[in-house]
Coordinates of C-alpha atoms and ligand atoms in Angstrom, one line a residue:
X1 CA 18.5 -13.1 29.5
X2 CA 16.8 -10.6 31.7
X3 CA 13.4 -11.5 33.0
X4 CA 12.0 -8.2 31.9
X5 CA 10.4 -8.0 28.5
X6 CA 12.1 -6.1 25.8
X7 CA 10.0 -3.3 24.3
X8 CA 10.5 -3.1 20.5
X9 CA 9.8 -0.3 18.0
X10 CA 9.7 -2.1 14.6
X11 CA 10.2 0.2 11.7
X12 CA 9.1 -1.2 8.3
X13 CA 6.8 -3.8 10.0
X14 CA 5.0 -4.8 6.8
X15 CA 8.2 -5.7 4.9
X16 CA 10.3 -8.9 4.7
X17 CA 12.4 -7.9 7.8
X18 CA 9.5 -6.6 9.6
X19 CA 7.5 -9.9 9.2
X20 CA 10.4 -12.0 10.2
X21 CA 10.9 -9.8 13.3
X22 CA 7.2 -10.4 14.2
X23 CA 7.7 -14.2 13.8
X24 CA 10.5 -13.9 16.4
X25 CA 8.4 -11.9 18.8
X26 CA 5.4 -14.2 18.4
X27 CA 7.6 -17.1 19.5
X28 CA 9.0 -15.2 22.6
X29 CA 6.1 -13.3 24.0
X30 CA 7.5 -14.0 27.5
X31 CA 10.6 -11.9 26.8
X32 CA 9.6 -9.4 24.0
X33 CA 6.8 -7.2 22.9
X34 CA 6.3 -4.6 20.1
X35 CA 5.2 -1.2 21.3
X36 CA 5.5 0.5 17.9
X37 CA 4.9 -0.7 14.4
X38 CA 5.4 1.4 11.3
X39 CA 4.7 1.1 7.6
X40 CA 4.7 3.5 4.6
X41 CA 1.4 2.8 2.8
X42 CA 0.3 -0.7 3.4
X43 CA -2.3 0.1 6.1
X44 CA -4.2 -3.1 5.5
X45 CA -1.3 -5.3 6.5
X46 CA -0.3 -3.0 9.3
X47 CA -3.9 -3.1 10.7
X48 CA -3.7 -6.9 10.7
X49 CA -0.4 -6.9 12.5
X50 CA -1.8 -4.3 15.0
X51 CA -4.8 -6.6 15.7
X52 CA -2.4 -9.5 16.4
X53 CA 0.3 -7.7 18.5
X54 CA -1.7 -4.8 20.0
X55 CA 1.2 -2.3 20.0
X56 CA 0.7 1.0 21.8
X57 CA 1.0 2.9 18.5
X58 CA 1.4 2.5 14.8
X59 CA 2.7 5.1 12.3
X60 CA 2.0 5.3 8.6
X61 CA 4.7 7.6 7.0
X62 CA 3.2 7.8 3.5
X63 CA -0.5 8.3 4.2
X64 CA -3.0 10.6 5.9
X65 CA -5.9 9.8 8.2
X66 CA -8.4 10.1 5.2
X67 CA -6.5 7.3 3.3
X68 CA -7.2 4.7 6.0
X69 CA -10.7 3.0 6.5
X70 CA -12.4 4.1 9.7
X71 CA -12.0 1.6 12.6
X72 CA -9.3 -0.3 10.6
X73 CA -7.1 -0.4 13.8
X74 CA -8.0 -1.8 17.3
X75 CA -9.4 1.1 19.4
X76 CA -6.5 0.7 22.0
X77 CA -3.9 1.4 19.3
X78 CA -2.9 5.0 18.7
X79 CA -2.6 5.6 14.9
X80 CA -0.3 8.4 13.7
X81 CA 0.9 9.7 10.3
X82 CA 4.1 11.1 8.9
X83 CA 7.8 11.0 9.4
X84 CA 7.7 13.3 12.4
X85 CA 5.4 10.9 14.2
X86 CA 7.8 8.0 13.5
X87 CA 10.8 9.9 14.9
X88 CA 8.8 10.7 18.0
X89 CA 7.7 7.2 18.5
X90 CA 11.2 5.6 18.4
X91 CA 12.6 8.0 21.1
X92 CA 9.8 7.2 23.7
X93 CA 11.4 6.4 27.0
X94 CA 10.0 2.8 27.3
X95 CA 11.5 1.6 24.0
X96 CA 14.4 -0.6 24.6
X97 CA 15.3 -1.5 20.9
X98 CA 14.5 -0.1 17.6
X99 CA 14.6 -2.5 14.6
X100 CA 15.2 -0.6 11.4
X101 CA 13.4 -2.6 8.6
X102 CA 12.7 0.4 6.4
X103 CA 14.1 0.1 2.9
X104 CA 16.4 2.7 1.3
X105 CA 17.7 6.1 2.5
X106 CA 14.2 6.7 3.8
X107 CA 15.3 4.6 6.8
X108 CA 17.8 7.3 7.9
X109 CA 15.4 9.5 9.6
X110 CA 14.1 7.0 12.1
X111 CA 17.5 5.5 12.8
X112 CA 19.0 8.9 13.3
X113 CA 16.3 9.8 15.9
X114 CA 17.0 6.5 17.7
X115 CA 20.8 7.2 17.6
X116 CA 20.3 10.7 19.0
X117 CA 18.2 9.2 21.8
X118 CA 21.0 6.7 22.7
X119 CA 18.8 3.7 21.9
X120 CA 19.9 0.1 21.1
X121 CA 19.4 -0.3 17.4
X122 CA 19.0 -3.6 15.5
X123 CA 20.2 -2.2 12.2
X124 CA 18.7 -4.0 9.1
X125 CA 18.6 -0.7 7.0
X126 CA 22.1 -0.8 5.7
X127 CA 21.5 2.3 3.6
X128 CA 21.8 4.4 6.9
X129 CA 25.5 3.5 7.0
X130 CA 26.1 3.8 3.3
X131 CA 24.6 7.3 3.3
X132 CA 25.9 8.7 6.6
X133 CA 28.3 6.1 8.0
X134 CA 30.7 8.5 9.5
X135 CA 28.2 10.9 11.1
X136 CA 26.1 8.0 12.4
X137 CA 29.0 6.1 14.1
X138 CA 30.2 9.4 15.5
X139 CA 26.8 10.4 16.9
X140 CA 26.3 6.8 18.3
X141 CA 29.7 7.1 20.2
X142 CA 28.5 10.4 21.7
X143 CA 25.1 9.3 22.8
X144 CA 25.9 5.7 23.7
X145 CA 23.5 4.3 21.1
X146 CA 24.5 0.7 20.4
X147 CA 24.3 -0.4 16.7
X148 CA 23.7 -4.2 16.5
X149 CA 23.8 -5.5 12.9
X150 CA 20.8 -7.5 11.6
X151 CA 22.3 -7.9 8.1
X152 CA 23.3 -11.5 8.2
X153 CA 26.9 -11.0 7.1
X154 CA 27.4 -8.3 9.6
X155 CA 25.7 -10.2 12.4
X156 CA 28.1 -13.1 11.6
X157 CA 31.1 -10.7 11.8
X158 CA 29.7 -9.2 15.0
X159 CA 29.6 -12.7 16.5
X160 CA 33.0 -13.8 15.2
X161 CA 34.7 -10.6 16.4
X162 CA 33.8 -11.8 20.0
X163 CA 36.6 -14.4 19.5
X164 CA 39.4 -11.8 19.7
X165 CA 40.4 -8.2 20.3
X166 CA 39.9 -5.4 17.7
X167 CA 43.7 -5.0 17.2
X168 CA 43.9 -8.7 16.5
X169 CA 41.7 -8.5 13.4
X170 CA 43.5 -8.9 10.1
X171 CA 40.5 -8.8 7.8
X172 CA 36.9 -9.7 7.4
X173 CA 35.5 -11.8 4.6
X174 CA 32.0 -11.1 3.5
X175 CA 30.2 -14.0 1.8
X176 CA 27.9 -13.4 -1.1
X177 CA 25.4 -15.9 -2.6
X178 CA 26.2 -14.6 -6.1
X179 CA 22.5 -14.1 -6.7
X180 CA 20.4 -15.6 -9.5
X181 CA 22.9 -14.8 -12.2
X182 CA 26.1 -16.3 -10.6
X183 CA 26.5 -18.8 -13.4
X184 CA 25.1 -16.7 -16.3
X185 CA 27.2 -15.4 -19.1
X186 CA 27.8 -11.6 -19.6
X187 CA 25.5 -11.8 -22.6
X188 CA 22.6 -13.5 -20.8
X189 CA 23.0 -11.1 -17.9
X190 CA 22.7 -8.1 -20.3
X191 CA 19.3 -9.3 -21.3
X192 CA 18.1 -10.1 -17.8
X193 CA 14.4 -9.2 -17.0
X194 CA 13.0 -8.0 -13.6
X195 CA 11.3 -11.4 -13.2
X196 CA 14.6 -13.3 -13.5
X197 CA 16.4 -10.8 -11.2
X198 CA 13.7 -11.2 -8.6
X199 CA 14.2 -14.9 -8.4
X200 CA 16.8 -15.2 -5.7
X201 CA 18.2 -18.7 -5.1
X202 CA 18.6 -18.7 -1.3
X203 CA 17.0 -15.6 0.3
X204 CA 13.4 -14.4 0.4
X205 CA 13.6 -10.6 0.6
X206 CA 12.0 -7.4 -0.5
X207 CA 12.3 -6.4 -4.2
X208 CA 15.0 -3.6 -3.8
X209 CA 17.4 -5.8 -2.0
X210 CA 16.7 -8.7 -4.3
X211 CA 17.7 -6.7 -7.3
X212 CA 20.7 -5.4 -5.4
X213 CA 21.7 -9.1 -4.8
X214 CA 21.4 -9.8 -8.6
X215 CA 23.7 -6.9 -9.5
X216 CA 25.9 -7.6 -6.3
X217 CA 25.3 -4.0 -5.5
X218 CA 24.0 -5.4 -2.2
X219 CA 27.5 -6.7 -1.5
X220 CA 28.9 -3.3 -2.4
X221 CA 26.6 -1.6 0.0
X222 CA 27.6 -4.2 2.6
X223 CA 31.3 -3.5 2.2
X224 CA 30.5 0.1 3.0
X225 CA 28.3 -0.8 5.9
X226 CA 31.0 -3.1 7.3
X227 CA 33.6 -0.4 6.9
X228 CA 31.7 2.0 9.1
X229 CA 30.1 -0.5 11.5
X230 CA 33.5 -2.2 12.4
X231 CA 35.7 0.7 11.8
X232 CA 37.9 -1.0 9.2
X233 CA 40.0 0.1 6.2
X234 CA 38.4 -0.8 2.8
X235 CA 41.6 -2.9 2.3
X236 CA 40.7 -5.1 5.3
X237 CA 37.5 -6.3 3.5
X238 CA 37.3 -9.2 1.2
X239 CA 34.3 -10.8 -0.6
X240 CA 33.9 -14.4 -1.5
X241 CA 31.0 -16.0 -3.3
X242 CA 29.4 -18.8 -1.3
X243 CA 26.3 -20.1 -3.2
X244 CA 24.8 -22.1 -0.2
X245 CA 24.5 -18.9 2.0
X246 CA 25.4 -21.1 5.1
X247 CA 28.7 -19.5 6.1
X248 CA 27.3 -15.9 6.7
X249 CA 30.8 -14.2 6.9
X250 CA 34.2 -14.7 8.5
X251 CA 36.8 -12.8 10.5
X252 CA 40.5 -13.6 10.0
X253 CA 42.7 -12.8 13.0
X254 CA 46.4 -11.9 12.8
X255 CA 47.5 -15.4 13.7
X256 CA 45.7 -16.8 10.7
X257 CA 42.7 -18.2 12.6
X258 CA 39.4 -17.7 10.7
X259 CA 36.2 -17.5 12.8
X260 CA 32.8 -18.0 11.0
X261 CA 29.2 -18.1 11.9
X262 CA 27.0 -20.8 10.1
X263 CA 23.3 -21.4 10.0
X264 CA 20.7 -22.0 7.3
X265 CA 19.7 -18.9 5.4
X266 CA 16.9 -17.3 7.6
X267 CA 16.8 -13.7 8.8
X268 CA 14.9 -14.6 12.0
X269 CA 18.2 -15.7 13.6
X270 CA 20.2 -12.4 13.2
X271 CA 17.0 -10.4 14.1
X272 CA 16.6 -12.5 17.3
X273 CA 20.2 -12.1 18.2
X274 CA 20.1 -8.3 17.8
X275 CA 17.2 -8.3 20.3
X276 CA 18.7 -10.7 22.8
X277 CA 22.4 -9.9 22.6
X278 CA 24.5 -10.5 24.6
X279 CA 22.3 -13.5 25.5
X280 CA 21.1 -16.3 23.4
X281 CA 17.6 -17.9 23.6
X282 CA 15.9 -20.9 21.9
X283 CA 15.9 -20.0 18.1
X284 CA 12.9 -20.1 15.8
X285 CA 15.0 -20.5 12.6
X286 CA 15.5 -24.0 11.0
X287 CA 18.6 -25.7 12.3
X288 CA 21.2 -27.8 10.5
X289 CA 21.1 -31.5 10.2
X290 CA 24.8 -32.2 10.4
X291 CA 24.2 -36.0 9.9
X292 CA 23.4 -35.3 6.3
X293 CA 25.9 -34.8 3.5
X294 CA 26.2 -31.2 2.4
X295 CA 29.0 -29.1 0.9
X296 CA 30.2 -25.6 1.3
X297 CA 31.6 -24.0 -1.8
X298 CA 33.6 -20.8 -2.2
X299 CA 34.7 -18.9 -5.3
X300 CA 36.2 -15.5 -6.1
X301 CA 33.7 -12.9 -7.3
X302 CA 33.7 -11.9 -11.0
X303 CA 34.1 -8.2 -11.1
X304 CA 33.7 -8.1 -14.9
X305 CA 30.2 -9.7 -14.9
X306 CA 29.3 -7.9 -11.6
X307 CA 31.0 -4.4 -11.9
X308 CA 28.7 -3.0 -9.1
X309 CA 31.0 -4.8 -6.6
X310 CA 34.0 -2.6 -7.5
X311 CA 32.0 0.5 -6.6
X312 CA 31.6 -0.9 -3.1
X313 CA 35.4 -1.1 -2.6
X314 CA 35.9 2.3 -4.2
X315 CA 33.3 4.1 -2.2
X316 CA 34.3 2.4 1.0
X317 CA 37.8 3.7 0.5
X318 CA 36.7 7.3 -0.5
X319 CA 34.1 7.8 2.3
X320 CA 32.7 11.4 2.5
X321 CA 29.9 12.1 0.1
X322 CA 30.5 9.0 -2.2
X323 CA 28.2 6.7 -0.2
X324 CA 25.1 9.0 -0.4
X325 CA 25.5 9.5 -4.1
X326 CA 26.1 5.8 -4.9
X327 CA 23.0 4.8 -2.8
X328 CA 20.7 7.4 -4.3
X329 CA 21.8 6.7 -7.9
X330 CA 21.3 2.9 -7.2
X331 CA 17.8 3.4 -5.7
X332 CA 16.6 5.2 -8.8
X333 CA 18.4 2.7 -11.0
X334 CA 16.7 -0.3 -9.3
X335 CA 13.3 1.4 -9.5
X336 CA 13.8 2.2 -13.2
X337 CA 14.9 -1.4 -13.9
X338 CA 11.9 -2.8 -12.1
X339 CA 9.7 -0.6 -14.3
X340 CA 11.6 -2.0 -17.3
X341 CA 12.9 1.5 -18.2
X342 CA 16.6 0.6 -18.2
X343 CA 18.5 -2.6 -18.8
X344 CA 20.0 -4.6 -15.9
X345 CA 23.6 -3.8 -16.9
X346 CA 22.7 0.0 -16.9
X347 CA 22.3 -0.1 -13.1
X348 CA 26.0 -0.1 -12.3
X349 CA 26.8 2.2 -15.3
X350 CA 24.3 4.7 -14.1
X351 CA 25.8 4.6 -10.6
X352 CA 29.4 5.1 -11.7
X353 CA 28.4 7.9 -14.0
X354 CA 26.5 9.9 -11.3
X355 CA 29.4 9.2 -8.8
X356 CA 31.9 10.5 -11.3
X357 CA 30.0 13.7 -11.9
X358 CA 29.4 14.7 -8.2
X359 CA 31.4 17.3 -6.3
X360 CA 33.2 15.1 -3.7
X361 CA 33.4 16.4 -0.2
X362 CA 35.5 14.4 2.4
X363 CA 33.8 15.7 5.6
X364 CA 30.1 16.5 4.9
X365 CA 27.4 17.7 7.2
X366 CA 24.1 15.8 7.5
X367 CA 22.4 18.7 5.5
X368 CA 25.0 18.4 2.8
X369 CA 24.4 14.6 2.6
X370 CA 20.6 15.1 2.4
X371 CA 20.8 17.7 -0.4
X372 CA 23.3 15.5 -2.3
X373 CA 20.8 12.6 -1.9
X374 CA 18.2 14.8 -3.7
X375 CA 20.7 16.0 -6.4
X376 CA 21.9 12.4 -7.1
X377 CA 18.3 11.2 -7.5
X378 CA 17.5 14.0 -10.0
X379 CA 20.7 13.4 -12.0
X380 CA 20.0 9.6 -12.1
X381 CA 16.5 10.3 -13.4
X382 CA 17.9 12.6 -16.0
X383 CA 20.5 9.9 -17.0
X384 CA 17.7 7.3 -17.4
X385 CA 15.6 9.6 -19.5
X386 CA 18.6 10.3 -21.8
X387 CA 20.1 6.8 -22.2
X388 CA 17.5 4.2 -21.8
X389 CA 16.0 4.0 -25.2
X390 CA 17.9 1.1 -26.6
X391 CA 18.0 -1.1 -23.5
X392 CA 18.5 -4.8 -24.6
X393 CA 16.3 -6.1 -21.7
X394 CA 13.3 -4.1 -22.9
X395 CA 13.1 -6.2 -26.0
X396 CA 14.5 -9.5 -24.8
X397 CA 12.2 -12.5 -24.0
X398 CA 12.0 -13.7 -20.3
X399 CA 14.8 -16.1 -19.4
Ligands
LIG401 P1 10.7 -4.5 2.1 O1 10.5 -3.9 0.8 O2 10.2 -5.9 2.2 O3 9.9 -3.7 3.2 C1 10.2 -2.3 3.3 C2 9.5 -1.7 4.5 O4 9.8 -0.3 4.6 C3 8.0 -1.9 4.4 O5 7.4 -1.9 5.7 C4 7.6 -0.5 3.8 O6 6.2 -0.1 4.1 C5 8.5 0.4 4.4 N1 8.8 1.6 3.6 C6 9.0 1.6 2.3 N2 9.3 2.9 1.8 C7 9.3 3.7 2.9 C8 9.4 5.1 3.2 N3 9.7 5.9 2.2 N4 9.4 5.5 4.5 C9 9.1 4.6 5.5 N5 8.9 3.4 5.4 C10 9.0 2.8 4.1 O7 12.3 -4.5 2.4 P2 13.1 -5.5 3.2 O8 12.5 -5.9 4.5 O9 13.6 -6.5 2.3 O10 14.4 -4.6 3.6 C11 14.4 -3.7 4.6 C12 15.8 -3.2 4.9 O11 16.6 -4.4 5.4 C13 16.6 -2.8 3.6 O12 17.5 -1.8 4.0 C14 17.4 -4.0 3.3 O13 18.6 -3.7 2.7 C15 17.7 -4.6 4.7 N6 18.0 -6.1 4.7 C16 16.9 -6.9 4.3 C17 17.2 -8.3 4.3 C18 16.0 -9.2 3.9 O14 16.1 -10.4 4.1 N7 14.9 -8.7 3.5 C19 18.4 -8.8 4.8 C20 19.4 -7.9 5.2 C21 19.2 -6.5 5.1 P3 5.0 -0.5 3.1 O15 4.8 -2.0 3.2 O16 3.8 0.3 3.6 O17 5.4 0.0 1.7
LIG402 MG1 23.2 -9.3 3.9

């Protein structure tokens, strides 16, 4: 590890990834510091973080000056507002690494700015690659930007890939916890409530990704993320359910050797590795006690109870505009489910329906992707207003 401190821009500082990242920085103030912190609207939490970490600047993308109490932030911290300010903050010359912890397609703007500036990026915002994987990876190759995965499965694969050459990789195996409904019957899943879907058995995450884990749409998005990040064919990606979330993913090489990365489920580890790579430093995450008895279980995913997963394979194979449409439809579907406007099982149905009705384009521009994102959101909202009146979950008792 170099002796100079790494200067970090942390996008989405107030979220689950953001707070885990700040735990990592707090434990390593000798080698890391945050220069930029951003949030959307939670200025109270951002102000507290600013007082603790004294960044050079903070950005609130969803608020204006008048929304924030006077003197909320330390006098030495510059307070800025809007997406433009965020894009400017990440490209500042002294930023070494940008950690993208914003949720949803809203994360694309800041990530894209960092890529154009050739920055090193700790990529948590998987939606960036789902929406614009081919353009993002192409632009990164042009500018020299380095995309280092923070998503635990992709971090595991990134680490396991170091055991061989790219042309020696047969396939990758993404592990999935299976979410809170892994053992539920199809009937019980059909009546799932937001409360039960938010109760993840192994990971403590923001609400959107927690619902994605319950539908297994998270794994679908991760298949697409892996396809672009590691330049693989969709047919080279497998998914296996592993309820303990200890084996974070695996790479199978052509000789049959399988390399895996293991650790207790805690996002601080992949976040720290994205910052310190290619070095490793003392970790802040809990470690295994290998003297105790424990078991690792693996089972095939059930595509009938979790149809969202099939969408991941299909969209990874199609490429083009399929990712942006799937992502936008899913963001609306998750929001509507969390507001008890549609049933849990309508989430993948809605996504498939919007995907099927879109005008597919194999080689879209960024502008085309952005306008399709808008179109898919409008269509998804229209779909929910037309079809959500008899949702079983809206009348079912909590599980
Ligand atoms: P959270 O919901 O916990 O946090 C989201 C963050 O993004 C908050 O800081 C929020 O600010 C900010 N934000 C929300 N909307 C916008 C917007 N429109 N523009 C700018 N900023 C916005 O999410 P997570 O931390 O769970 O997830 C973040 C990303 O990391 C997602 O892409 C997720 O898939 C990925 N990821 C998360 C993991 C986890 O363990 N949580 C694991 C692997 C990947 P505010 O608080 O002001 O609303
Ligand atoms: Mg993951």
